[in-house]
Amino acid sequence: MMKVFTKVALTLVIAANISLLGFIAQMGGLLQLPLMLMVIAYPIALVAALAWPIQYWKKNGWNSFAPLAILIVGGILLIPSYWTGHKLRDSIFWRHLPKYQAVVGRITDGTIPITNSFEVLQLSRSEAPRSYRVFVYRQTNDILAVVFLTGGAFPVKHSGYMYYSGDRVEKTSAARRAWPRGDMITNHWYEIGD
């Protein structure tokens, strides 16, 4: 029984770290499901691992702490998994940035005409990689915001990247109201979320 619980704890640690890394790298509903299962299973396993030495101390001695130790170390390893997921997401952005810039260039030079203050663009996957929707805001002061939605999660959360032609996104701008969470990545480019 001891070996089985130790293997379960190890499997749970590996699954939790992989699901967190995958979800952070590319937010999406299918990637969120395993993470949600881990959020439920991990605390249950921790409680069981805390009770395990009490039950099996006489039989297994210090070995009865193995599942608890594995879960604690695995929990600590979630921190580098989180940051690795962010680094992976950043590298995906930088790899696709030239194609995103090409779309923005086509909008600003008029190749892709924008006639309204808000438009959803129909672009192919090759034109806007990893983007499931691209839309454009043109504000009254002629500032352009192009949003590339690349991820989403439950409940109704969206994430992606935004090109903003102004110097910086003002707190009162339509872009900031639509995307309250956002960090500048490089000049005119932001990672966004709602």
PDB file of C-alpha atoms in Angstrom:
ATOM      1  CA  MET A   1       0.000   0.000   0.000  1.00  0.00           C
ATOM      2  CA  MET A   2       2.889   2.345   0.827  1.00  0.00           C
ATOM      3  CA  LYS A   3       4.454   2.018  -2.614  1.00  0.00           C
ATOM      4  CA  VAL A   4       1.115   2.654  -4.313  1.00  0.00           C
ATOM      5  CA  PHE A   5       0.499   5.918  -2.419  1.00  0.00           C
ATOM      6  CA  THR A   6       4.071   7.053  -3.096  1.00  0.00           C
ATOM      7  CA  LYS A   7       3.565   6.410  -6.832  1.00  0.00           C
ATOM      8  CA  VAL A   8       0.229   8.257  -6.734  1.00  0.00           C
ATOM      9  CA  ALA A   9       1.903  11.242  -5.024  1.00  0.00           C
ATOM     10  CA  LEU A  10       4.710  11.258  -7.593  1.00  0.00           C
ATOM     11  CA  THR A  11       2.241  11.018 -10.484  1.00  0.00           C
ATOM     12  CA  LEU A  12       0.195  13.861  -8.996  1.00  0.00           C
ATOM     13  CA  VAL A  13       3.294  16.062  -8.654  1.00  0.00           C
ATOM     14  CA  ILE A  14       4.327  15.445 -12.268  1.00  0.00           C
ATOM     15  CA  ALA A  15       0.792  16.022 -13.574  1.00  0.00           C
ATOM     16  CA  ALA A  16       0.356  19.228 -11.538  1.00  0.00           C
ATOM     17  CA  ASN A  17       3.638  20.704 -12.768  1.00  0.00           C
ATOM     18  CA  ILE A  18       3.029  19.783 -16.406  1.00  0.00           C
ATOM     19  CA  SER A  19      -0.562  21.068 -16.370  1.00  0.00           C
ATOM     20  CA  LEU A  20       0.481  24.374 -14.744  1.00  0.00           C
ATOM     21  CA  LEU A  21       3.338  24.881 -17.194  1.00  0.00           C
ATOM     22  CA  GLY A  22       1.106  24.075 -20.170  1.00  0.00           C
ATOM     23  CA  PHE A  23      -1.722  26.315 -19.036  1.00  0.00           C
ATOM     24  CA  ILE A  24       0.528  29.292 -18.324  1.00  0.00           C
ATOM     25  CA  ALA A  25       2.302  28.866 -21.681  1.00  0.00           C
ATOM     26  CA  GLN A  26      -0.959  28.770 -23.662  1.00  0.00           C
ATOM     27  CA  MET A  27      -4.136  29.551 -21.735  1.00  0.00           C
ATOM     28  CA  GLY A  28      -7.059  27.533 -22.988  1.00  0.00           C
ATOM     29  CA  GLY A  29     -10.076  25.615 -21.809  1.00  0.00           C
ATOM     30  CA  LEU A  30      -8.653  22.184 -22.562  1.00  0.00           C
ATOM     31  CA  LEU A  31      -5.411  23.027 -20.784  1.00  0.00           C
ATOM     32  CA  GLN A  32      -7.334  24.423 -17.834  1.00  0.00           C
ATOM     33  CA  LEU A  33      -9.250  21.197 -17.160  1.00  0.00           C
ATOM     34  CA  PRO A  34      -6.251  19.149 -15.924  1.00  0.00           C
ATOM     35  CA  LEU A  35      -5.119  22.125 -13.850  1.00  0.00           C
ATOM     36  CA  MET A  36      -8.555  22.362 -12.218  1.00  0.00           C
ATOM     37  CA  LEU A  37      -8.405  18.645 -11.407  1.00  0.00           C
ATOM     38  CA  MET A  38      -4.972  19.148  -9.829  1.00  0.00           C
ATOM     39  CA  VAL A  39      -6.269  22.050  -7.726  1.00  0.00           C
ATOM     40  CA  ILE A  40      -8.837  19.651  -6.271  1.00  0.00           C
ATOM     41  CA  ALA A  41      -6.661  16.527  -6.035  1.00  0.00           C
ATOM     42  CA  TYR A  42      -3.500  18.103  -4.591  1.00  0.00           C
ATOM     43  CA  PRO A  43      -4.992  19.317  -1.274  1.00  0.00           C
ATOM     44  CA  ILE A  44      -6.820  16.002  -0.836  1.00  0.00           C
ATOM     45  CA  ALA A  45      -3.556  14.120  -1.374  1.00  0.00           C
ATOM     46  CA  LEU A  46      -1.758  16.451   1.071  1.00  0.00           C
ATOM     47  CA  VAL A  47      -4.314  15.748   3.798  1.00  0.00           C
ATOM     48  CA  ALA A  48      -4.016  12.013   3.150  1.00  0.00           C
ATOM     49  CA  ALA A  49      -0.206  12.285   3.201  1.00  0.00           C
ATOM     50  CA  LEU A  50      -0.357  14.101   6.543  1.00  0.00           C
ATOM     51  CA  ALA A  51      -2.493  11.312   8.012  1.00  0.00           C
ATOM     52  CA  TRP A  52      -0.392   8.549   6.443  1.00  0.00           C
ATOM     53  CA  PRO A  53       2.516   8.577   8.984  1.00  0.00           C
ATOM     54  CA  ILE A  54       0.062   8.422  11.883  1.00  0.00           C
ATOM     55  CA  GLN A  55      -1.517   5.280  10.463  1.00  0.00           C
ATOM     56  CA  TYR A  56       1.606   3.516   9.169  1.00  0.00           C
ATOM     57  CA  TRP A  57       4.450   4.731  11.415  1.00  0.00           C
ATOM     58  CA  LYS A  58       4.894   1.394  13.220  1.00  0.00           C
ATOM     59  CA  LYS A  59       4.961  -0.562   9.974  1.00  0.00           C
ATOM     60  CA  ASN A  60       7.029   1.745   7.735  1.00  0.00           C
ATOM     61  CA  GLY A  61       8.894   4.127  10.048  1.00  0.00           C
ATOM     62  CA  TRP A  62      10.361   7.180   8.306  1.00  0.00           C
ATOM     63  CA  ASN A  63       9.303   5.783   4.931  1.00  0.00           C
ATOM     64  CA  SER A  64       5.725   6.681   5.835  1.00  0.00           C
ATOM     65  CA  PHE A  65       6.696  10.335   5.248  1.00  0.00           C
ATOM     66  CA  ALA A  66       7.692   9.694   1.607  1.00  0.00           C
ATOM     67  CA  PRO A  67       4.334  10.700   0.034  1.00  0.00           C
ATOM     68  CA  LEU A  68       4.216  13.895   2.125  1.00  0.00           C
ATOM     69  CA  ALA A  69       7.804  14.788   1.209  1.00  0.00           C
ATOM     70  CA  ILE A  70       7.094  14.169  -2.483  1.00  0.00           C
ATOM     71  CA  LEU A  71       3.998  16.387  -2.386  1.00  0.00           C
ATOM     72  CA  ILE A  72       5.794  19.201  -0.535  1.00  0.00           C
ATOM     73  CA  VAL A  73       8.763  19.171  -2.925  1.00  0.00           C
ATOM     74  CA  GLY A  74       6.331  18.956  -5.853  1.00  0.00           C
ATOM     75  CA  GLY A  75       4.448  21.966  -4.511  1.00  0.00           C
ATOM     76  CA  ILE A  76       7.681  23.931  -4.320  1.00  0.00           C
ATOM     77  CA  LEU A  77       8.474  22.892  -7.904  1.00  0.00           C
ATOM     78  CA  LEU A  78       5.234  24.555  -9.030  1.00  0.00           C
ATOM     79  CA  ILE A  79       7.027  27.912  -8.703  1.00  0.00           C
ATOM     80  CA  PRO A  80       9.650  27.191 -11.400  1.00  0.00           C
ATOM     81  CA  SER A  81       6.943  25.533 -13.526  1.00  0.00           C
ATOM     82  CA  TYR A  82       4.930  28.758 -13.345  1.00  0.00           C
ATOM     83  CA  TRP A  83       7.895  30.911 -14.398  1.00  0.00           C
ATOM     84  CA  THR A  84       8.941  28.448 -17.104  1.00  0.00           C
ATOM     85  CA  GLY A  85       5.410  28.660 -18.523  1.00  0.00           C
ATOM     86  CA  HIS A  86       5.750  32.450 -18.677  1.00  0.00           C
ATOM     87  CA  LYS A  87       9.124  32.199 -20.421  1.00  0.00           C
ATOM     88  CA  LEU A  88       7.648  29.741 -22.919  1.00  0.00           C
ATOM     89  CA  ARG A  89       4.700  32.065 -23.598  1.00  0.00           C
ATOM     90  CA  ASP A  90       7.124  34.971 -24.100  1.00  0.00           C
ATOM     91  CA  SER A  91       9.193  32.963 -26.580  1.00  0.00           C
ATOM     92  CA  ILE A  92       6.018  32.078 -28.518  1.00  0.00           C
ATOM     93  CA  PHE A  93       5.157  35.799 -28.707  1.00  0.00           C
ATOM     94  CA  TRP A  94       8.614  36.784 -29.952  1.00  0.00           C
ATOM     95  CA  ARG A  95       8.553  34.029 -32.568  1.00  0.00           C
ATOM     96  CA  HIS A  96       5.210  35.269 -33.969  1.00  0.00           C
ATOM     97  CA  LEU A  97       5.802  39.019 -33.510  1.00  0.00           C
ATOM     98  CA  PRO A  98       6.938  39.619 -37.136  1.00  0.00           C
ATOM     99  CA  LYS A  99       3.629  38.224 -38.436  1.00  0.00           C
ATOM    100  CA  TYR A 100       1.639  40.306 -35.940  1.00  0.00           C
ATOM    101  CA  GLN A 101       3.627  43.375 -37.025  1.00  0.00           C
ATOM    102  CA  ALA A 102       2.865  42.570 -40.664  1.00  0.00           C
ATOM    103  CA  VAL A 103      -0.883  42.620 -39.893  1.00  0.00           C
ATOM    104  CA  VAL A 104      -0.525  45.981 -38.126  1.00  0.00           C
ATOM    105  CA  GLY A 105       1.491  47.295 -41.086  1.00  0.00           C
ATOM    106  CA  ARG A 106      -1.238  46.228 -43.519  1.00  0.00           C
ATOM    107  CA  ILE A 107      -3.832  48.035 -41.385  1.00  0.00           C
ATOM    108  CA  THR A 108      -1.822  51.257 -41.116  1.00  0.00           C
ATOM    109  CA  ASP A 109      -0.969  51.353 -44.836  1.00  0.00           C
ATOM    110  CA  GLY A 110      -4.599  50.708 -45.796  1.00  0.00           C
ATOM    111  CA  THR A 111      -4.136  47.238 -47.327  1.00  0.00           C
ATOM    112  CA  ILE A 112      -6.600  46.033 -44.705  1.00  0.00           C
ATOM    113  CA  PRO A 113      -9.207  48.815 -44.716  1.00  0.00           C
ATOM    114  CA  ILE A 114     -10.710  49.840 -41.383  1.00  0.00           C
ATOM    115  CA  THR A 115     -13.899  51.833 -41.836  1.00  0.00           C
ATOM    116  CA  ASN A 116     -15.468  51.604 -38.372  1.00  0.00           C
ATOM    117  CA  SER A 117     -14.193  52.386 -34.892  1.00  0.00           C
ATOM    118  CA  PHE A 118     -14.333  48.639 -34.083  1.00  0.00           C
ATOM    119  CA  GLU A 119     -13.884  45.777 -36.534  1.00  0.00           C
ATOM    120  CA  VAL A 120     -13.298  42.041 -36.298  1.00  0.00           C
ATOM    121  CA  LEU A 121     -10.795  40.885 -38.899  1.00  0.00           C
ATOM    122  CA  GLN A 122     -11.009  37.594 -40.766  1.00  0.00           C
ATOM    123  CA  LEU A 123      -7.398  36.448 -40.992  1.00  0.00           C
ATOM    124  CA  SER A 124      -5.883  33.054 -41.698  1.00  0.00           C
ATOM    125  CA  ARG A 125      -3.836  31.154 -39.129  1.00  0.00           C
ATOM    126  CA  SER A 126      -0.712  31.853 -41.165  1.00  0.00           C
ATOM    127  CA  GLU A 127      -1.359  35.621 -41.035  1.00  0.00           C
ATOM    128  CA  ALA A 128      -2.046  35.692 -37.280  1.00  0.00           C
ATOM    129  CA  PRO A 129      -0.542  32.530 -35.726  1.00  0.00           C
ATOM    130  CA  ARG A 130      -2.130  31.160 -32.540  1.00  0.00           C
ATOM    131  CA  SER A 131      -4.832  33.856 -32.714  1.00  0.00           C
ATOM    132  CA  TYR A 132      -8.429  32.733 -32.728  1.00  0.00           C
ATOM    133  CA  ARG A 133      -9.728  36.294 -33.164  1.00  0.00           C
ATOM    134  CA  VAL A 134      -8.215  39.603 -34.248  1.00  0.00           C
ATOM    135  CA  PHE A 135      -9.979  42.915 -33.908  1.00  0.00           C
ATOM    136  CA  VAL A 136      -9.186  46.577 -34.269  1.00  0.00           C
ATOM    137  CA  TYR A 137     -10.201  49.650 -32.263  1.00  0.00           C
ATOM    138  CA  ARG A 138      -9.680  53.044 -33.835  1.00  0.00           C
ATOM    139  CA  GLN A 139     -10.146  55.697 -31.178  1.00  0.00           C
ATOM    140  CA  THR A 140     -11.359  59.241 -31.837  1.00  0.00           C
ATOM    141  CA  ASN A 141      -7.804  60.600 -31.458  1.00  0.00           C
ATOM    142  CA  ASP A 142      -6.782  58.235 -34.306  1.00  0.00           C
ATOM    143  CA  ILE A 143      -4.944  55.870 -31.974  1.00  0.00           C
ATOM    144  CA  LEU A 144      -5.040  52.323 -33.268  1.00  0.00           C
ATOM    145  CA  ALA A 145      -5.330  49.217 -31.084  1.00  0.00           C
ATOM    146  CA  VAL A 146      -5.038  45.792 -32.730  1.00  0.00           C
ATOM    147  CA  VAL A 147      -5.905  42.859 -30.461  1.00  0.00           C
ATOM    148  CA  PHE A 148      -4.746  39.290 -31.139  1.00  0.00           C
ATOM    149  CA  LEU A 149      -6.639  36.888 -28.856  1.00  0.00           C
ATOM    150  CA  THR A 150      -4.557  33.774 -28.296  1.00  0.00           C
ATOM    151  CA  GLY A 151      -5.995  32.175 -25.176  1.00  0.00           C
ATOM    152  CA  GLY A 152      -8.986  31.884 -22.970  1.00  0.00           C
ATOM    153  CA  ALA A 153     -10.040  30.196 -19.789  1.00  0.00           C
ATOM    154  CA  PHE A 154     -13.020  29.626 -17.545  1.00  0.00           C
ATOM    155  CA  PRO A 155     -15.042  31.659 -16.726  1.00  0.00           C
ATOM    156  CA  VAL A 156     -15.067  33.779 -19.889  1.00  0.00           C
ATOM    157  CA  LYS A 157     -11.519  35.063 -19.671  1.00  0.00           C
ATOM    158  CA  HIS A 158      -9.516  36.072 -22.692  1.00  0.00           C
ATOM    159  CA  SER A 159      -5.827  36.721 -23.131  1.00  0.00           C
ATOM    160  CA  GLY A 160      -3.547  37.697 -25.940  1.00  0.00           C
ATOM    161  CA  TYR A 161      -1.497  40.554 -27.294  1.00  0.00           C
ATOM    162  CA  MET A 162      -2.321  44.102 -28.259  1.00  0.00           C
ATOM    163  CA  TYR A 163      -0.571  46.587 -30.487  1.00  0.00           C
ATOM    164  CA  TYR A 164      -1.308  50.149 -29.303  1.00  0.00           C
ATOM    165  CA  SER A 165      -0.110  52.995 -31.531  1.00  0.00           C
ATOM    166  CA  GLY A 166      -0.119  55.593 -28.732  1.00  0.00           C
ATOM    167  CA  ASP A 167       2.827  56.195 -26.438  1.00  0.00           C
ATOM    168  CA  ARG A 168       1.177  54.232 -23.631  1.00  0.00           C
ATOM    169  CA  VAL A 169      -2.260  52.910 -22.819  1.00  0.00           C
ATOM    170  CA  GLU A 170      -4.014  55.522 -20.688  1.00  0.00           C
ATOM    171  CA  LYS A 171      -6.239  54.333 -17.844  1.00  0.00           C
ATOM    172  CA  THR A 172      -9.200  56.133 -19.398  1.00  0.00           C
ATOM    173  CA  SER A 173      -8.736  54.681 -22.896  1.00  0.00           C
ATOM    174  CA  ALA A 174     -11.188  52.255 -24.489  1.00  0.00           C
ATOM    175  CA  ALA A 175      -8.369  49.722 -24.785  1.00  0.00           C
ATOM    176  CA  ARG A 176      -7.693  49.821 -21.026  1.00  0.00           C
ATOM    177  CA  ARG A 177     -11.402  49.547 -20.212  1.00  0.00           C
ATOM    178  CA  ALA A 178     -11.673  46.504 -22.486  1.00  0.00           C
ATOM    179  CA  TRP A 179      -8.433  44.959 -21.198  1.00  0.00           C
ATOM    180  CA  PRO A 180      -7.929  45.918 -17.546  1.00  0.00           C
ATOM    181  CA  ARG A 181      -4.971  43.587 -17.152  1.00  0.00           C
ATOM    182  CA  GLY A 182      -2.013  44.318 -19.375  1.00  0.00           C
ATOM    183  CA  ASP A 183       1.746  44.627 -19.264  1.00  0.00           C
ATOM    184  CA  MET A 184       3.998  46.234 -21.841  1.00  0.00           C
ATOM    185  CA  ILE A 185       6.247  43.694 -23.538  1.00  0.00           C
ATOM    186  CA  THR A 186       8.050  46.053 -25.898  1.00  0.00           C
ATOM    187  CA  ASN A 187       7.293  49.398 -27.566  1.00  0.00           C
ATOM    188  CA  HIS A 188       3.601  49.507 -28.484  1.00  0.00           C
ATOM    189  CA  TRP A 189       3.034  45.805 -27.632  1.00  0.00           C
ATOM    190  CA  TYR A 190       1.178  44.568 -24.558  1.00  0.00           C
ATOM    191  CA  GLU A 191       0.234  41.219 -23.107  1.00  0.00           C
ATOM    192  CA  ILE A 192      -3.442  41.604 -22.190  1.00  0.00           C
ATOM    193  CA  GLY A 193      -6.234  39.856 -20.336  1.00  0.00           C
ATOM    194  CA  ASP A 194      -9.653  40.513 -18.895  1.00  0.00           C
TER     195      ASP A 194
END
